[in-house]
């Protein structure tokens, strides 16, 4: 009888493991497809914003113009009908000094971190909280530099049964976080009104 119960218990446990792996694999495939589409410049149309006329043409700058966050932000701006111009097309002479014609917008700092959210009974981490903090600057000629900071948090389950898949899913979740951060930056950009800015606004160093 004991052997029969043990066999049944093992079968049940194995079946549960198979279900967990199947569910995890399906989720991973779905997220991978989303990442591929995003990397190709495709973006699922969600909420779009009414960008002010004076911000519909901007120069997008970045220390890492080909990085994943820069590409995601670029796609999100274009989705919201913002025209992006090169730095060389955004300069004019003001006496002996160069002056920007259109506002400049870009990410200046990006910080990623991971914290333990919960642990297994054996003391190992069961869930992690992934954190993304992005600071961007909107630079308007003769007005100043206006910072905006976005913080995104996501929970990630540390599946001990799928170590290789875990790393892939974690990267896909990070890409989703970048997408969310880019959308939030564009939302804040849509709420910005240049005409309401005091011309004596403090310019950041």
Short mmCIF file of C-alpha atoms in Angstrom, two decimals:
data_model
loop_
_atom_site.label_atom_id
_atom_site.label_comp_id
_atom_site.label_asym_id
_atom_site.label_seq_id
_atom_site.Cartn_x
_atom_site.Cartn_y
_atom_site.Cartn_z
CA UNK A 1 0.00 0.00 0.00
CA UNK A 2 2.82 2.40 0.91
CA UNK A 3 4.56 1.71 -2.40
CA UNK A 4 1.31 2.33 -4.30
CA UNK A 5 0.80 5.66 -2.55
CA UNK A 6 4.40 6.64 -3.24
CA UNK A 7 4.03 5.79 -6.93
CA UNK A 8 0.81 7.79 -7.13
CA UNK A 9 2.46 10.72 -5.38
CA UNK A 10 5.37 10.68 -7.82
CA UNK A 11 3.03 10.55 -10.81
CA UNK A 12 1.03 13.50 -9.45
CA UNK A 13 4.20 15.47 -8.79
CA UNK A 14 5.57 14.73 -12.26
CA UNK A 15 2.28 15.78 -13.80
CA UNK A 16 2.37 19.06 -11.87
CA UNK A 17 5.92 19.68 -13.07
CA UNK A 18 4.86 19.03 -16.67
CA UNK A 19 1.97 21.48 -16.30
CA UNK A 20 4.24 24.14 -14.84
CA UNK A 21 6.79 23.72 -17.63
CA UNK A 22 4.07 23.75 -20.30
CA UNK A 23 2.53 26.93 -18.91
CA UNK A 24 5.94 28.55 -18.53
CA UNK A 25 6.91 27.56 -22.07
CA UNK A 26 3.70 28.97 -23.56
CA UNK A 27 4.21 32.23 -21.71
CA UNK A 28 7.81 32.40 -22.87
CA UNK A 29 6.84 31.88 -26.53
CA UNK A 30 4.21 34.61 -26.29
CA UNK A 31 6.63 37.06 -24.70
CA UNK A 32 9.36 36.16 -27.20
CA UNK A 33 7.02 36.97 -30.09
CA UNK A 34 6.29 40.35 -28.51
CA UNK A 35 10.01 41.05 -28.14
CA UNK A 36 10.73 40.14 -31.77
CA UNK A 37 7.95 42.41 -33.02
CA UNK A 38 9.19 45.27 -30.85
CA UNK A 39 12.77 44.78 -32.06
CA UNK A 40 11.58 44.98 -35.66
CA UNK A 41 10.01 48.37 -34.98
CA UNK A 42 6.48 47.01 -34.75
CA UNK A 43 4.41 48.26 -31.84
CA UNK A 44 0.97 47.12 -30.81
CA UNK A 45 -1.24 50.19 -31.01
CA UNK A 46 -2.43 51.08 -27.56
CA UNK A 47 -3.03 54.50 -26.05
CA UNK A 48 -1.86 57.43 -28.13
CA UNK A 49 -1.60 60.98 -26.90
CA UNK A 50 -2.28 64.43 -28.27
CA UNK A 51 1.19 65.89 -28.54
CA UNK A 52 1.34 69.73 -28.43
CA UNK A 53 2.05 71.31 -31.80
CA UNK A 54 5.33 72.83 -30.61
CA UNK A 55 6.59 69.34 -29.66
CA UNK A 56 5.54 67.49 -32.79
CA UNK A 57 9.02 68.04 -34.24
CA UNK A 58 11.89 67.29 -31.90
CA UNK A 59 15.46 66.08 -31.85
CA UNK A 60 15.80 62.79 -29.99
CA UNK A 61 19.21 62.43 -28.35
CA UNK A 62 20.79 59.58 -26.41
CA UNK A 63 24.15 58.34 -25.18
CA UNK A 64 23.15 54.97 -26.64
CA UNK A 65 21.07 55.73 -29.76
CA UNK A 66 20.97 52.08 -30.85
CA UNK A 67 20.18 50.67 -27.41
CA UNK A 68 16.87 48.91 -26.67
CA UNK A 69 15.37 51.81 -24.70
CA UNK A 70 16.29 54.38 -27.36
CA UNK A 71 14.74 52.23 -30.09
CA UNK A 72 11.60 51.71 -28.03
CA UNK A 73 11.24 55.42 -27.28
CA UNK A 74 11.83 56.28 -30.93
CA UNK A 75 9.07 53.89 -32.02
CA UNK A 76 6.69 55.24 -29.39
CA UNK A 77 7.24 58.85 -30.48
CA UNK A 78 6.63 57.97 -34.11
CA UNK A 79 3.49 56.07 -33.10
CA UNK A 80 2.28 59.37 -31.63
CA UNK A 81 3.02 61.24 -34.88
CA UNK A 82 6.14 63.01 -33.63
CA UNK A 83 8.65 63.92 -36.34
CA UNK A 84 12.23 63.16 -35.32
CA UNK A 85 15.05 65.20 -36.83
CA UNK A 86 18.83 64.87 -36.75
CA UNK A 87 21.01 67.16 -34.68
CA UNK A 88 22.53 68.64 -37.85
CA UNK A 89 19.06 69.76 -38.97
CA UNK A 90 18.23 71.36 -35.64
CA UNK A 91 20.80 74.16 -35.52
CA UNK A 92 20.69 77.76 -36.61
CA UNK A 93 23.02 80.70 -36.12
CA UNK A 94 22.14 83.24 -33.46
CA UNK A 95 24.90 85.76 -33.90
CA UNK A 96 28.10 83.79 -33.42
CA UNK A 97 26.43 80.99 -31.46
CA UNK A 98 24.51 77.95 -32.61
CA UNK A 99 20.94 77.71 -31.36
CA UNK A 100 18.49 74.83 -31.47
CA UNK A 101 15.45 75.36 -33.67
CA UNK A 102 13.27 72.64 -32.16
CA UNK A 103 13.10 71.15 -28.65
CA UNK A 104 15.44 68.28 -27.80
CA UNK A 105 14.27 65.24 -25.88
CA UNK A 106 16.17 62.20 -24.67
CA UNK A 107 17.13 59.77 -21.96
CA UNK A 108 20.08 60.83 -19.81
CA UNK A 109 20.21 58.04 -17.20
CA UNK A 110 18.87 54.51 -16.94
CA UNK A 111 19.12 52.36 -13.82
CA UNK A 112 18.10 48.70 -13.61
CA UNK A 113 18.04 46.72 -10.35
CA UNK A 114 16.58 43.57 -8.82
CA UNK A 115 15.24 42.95 -5.30
CA UNK A 116 14.02 39.77 -3.62
CA UNK A 117 10.23 39.88 -3.29
CA UNK A 118 9.64 36.48 -1.62
CA UNK A 119 11.58 33.35 -0.71
CA UNK A 120 11.03 29.59 -0.69
CA UNK A 121 10.98 27.64 2.57
CA UNK A 122 14.59 26.64 1.91
CA UNK A 123 15.62 30.31 1.96
CA UNK A 124 16.18 30.68 -1.77
CA UNK A 125 14.57 33.54 -3.68
CA UNK A 126 11.15 32.65 -5.12
CA UNK A 127 10.21 35.99 -6.64
CA UNK A 128 12.19 39.02 -7.67
CA UNK A 129 11.05 42.58 -8.21
CA UNK A 130 12.67 44.07 -11.30
CA UNK A 131 13.10 47.85 -11.16
CA UNK A 132 13.70 50.30 -13.97
CA UNK A 133 14.31 54.02 -13.41
CA UNK A 134 14.60 56.29 -16.43
CA UNK A 135 15.37 60.02 -16.35
CA UNK A 136 14.82 62.05 -19.50
CA UNK A 137 15.35 65.73 -20.27
CA UNK A 138 13.26 68.00 -22.43
CA UNK A 139 15.45 70.89 -23.56
CA UNK A 140 13.75 74.01 -24.89
CA UNK A 141 15.80 76.89 -26.26
CA UNK A 142 15.73 79.97 -24.01
CA UNK A 143 13.45 78.15 -21.56
CA UNK A 144 15.63 75.60 -19.83
CA UNK A 145 16.05 71.89 -19.19
CA UNK A 146 13.07 70.06 -17.78
CA UNK A 147 13.69 66.61 -16.25
CA UNK A 148 11.18 63.81 -15.91
CA UNK A 149 11.76 60.52 -14.11
CA UNK A 150 9.80 57.30 -14.65
CA UNK A 151 9.95 54.26 -12.35
CA UNK A 152 8.66 50.86 -13.47
CA UNK A 153 8.40 47.75 -11.28
CA UNK A 154 7.59 44.16 -12.25
CA UNK A 155 7.55 40.87 -10.33
CA UNK A 156 9.45 37.92 -11.78
CA UNK A 157 9.01 34.31 -10.62
CA UNK A 158 12.27 32.41 -10.26
CA UNK A 159 11.31 29.02 -11.68
CA UNK A 160 13.92 26.47 -10.45
CA UNK A 161 12.66 23.92 -12.99
CA UNK A 162 13.60 26.03 -16.01
CA UNK A 163 16.90 27.79 -15.40
CA UNK A 164 17.63 28.46 -19.08
CA UNK A 165 14.13 29.73 -19.84
CA UNK A 166 14.29 31.96 -16.77
CA UNK A 167 16.98 34.21 -18.24
CA UNK A 168 15.09 34.59 -21.51
CA UNK A 169 11.84 35.48 -19.78
CA UNK A 170 13.62 37.98 -17.55
CA UNK A 171 15.02 39.82 -20.57
CA UNK A 172 11.60 39.85 -22.23
CA UNK A 173 10.04 41.31 -19.08
CA UNK A 174 12.72 44.00 -19.07
CA UNK A 175 11.81 44.89 -22.64
CA UNK A 176 8.16 45.20 -21.60
CA UNK A 177 9.29 47.52 -18.82
CA UNK A 178 11.19 49.66 -21.34
CA UNK A 179 8.04 49.81 -23.46
CA UNK A 180 6.01 50.94 -20.46
CA UNK A 181 8.63 53.54 -19.53
CA UNK A 182 8.67 54.90 -23.09
CA UNK A 183 4.88 55.18 -23.10
CA UNK A 184 4.94 57.04 -19.79
CA UNK A 185 7.58 59.47 -21.07
CA UNK A 186 5.46 60.23 -24.14
CA UNK A 187 2.39 60.70 -21.92
CA UNK A 188 4.27 63.27 -19.85
CA UNK A 189 5.53 64.92 -23.00
CA UNK A 190 1.93 65.30 -24.17
CA UNK A 191 1.07 67.17 -20.96
CA UNK A 192 3.92 69.67 -21.42
CA UNK A 193 2.99 73.20 -22.49
CA UNK A 194 5.85 75.42 -23.58
CA UNK A 195 3.75 78.59 -23.63
CA UNK A 196 3.00 78.22 -19.92
CA UNK A 197 6.69 78.10 -18.93
CA UNK A 198 8.17 81.08 -17.16
CA UNK A 199 11.02 82.41 -19.28
CA UNK A 200 13.08 82.70 -16.10
CA UNK A 201 12.89 78.96 -15.41
CA UNK A 202 16.01 77.55 -13.82
CA UNK A 203 18.34 75.87 -16.30
CA UNK A 204 19.92 72.73 -14.93
CA UNK A 205 23.71 72.35 -15.21
#
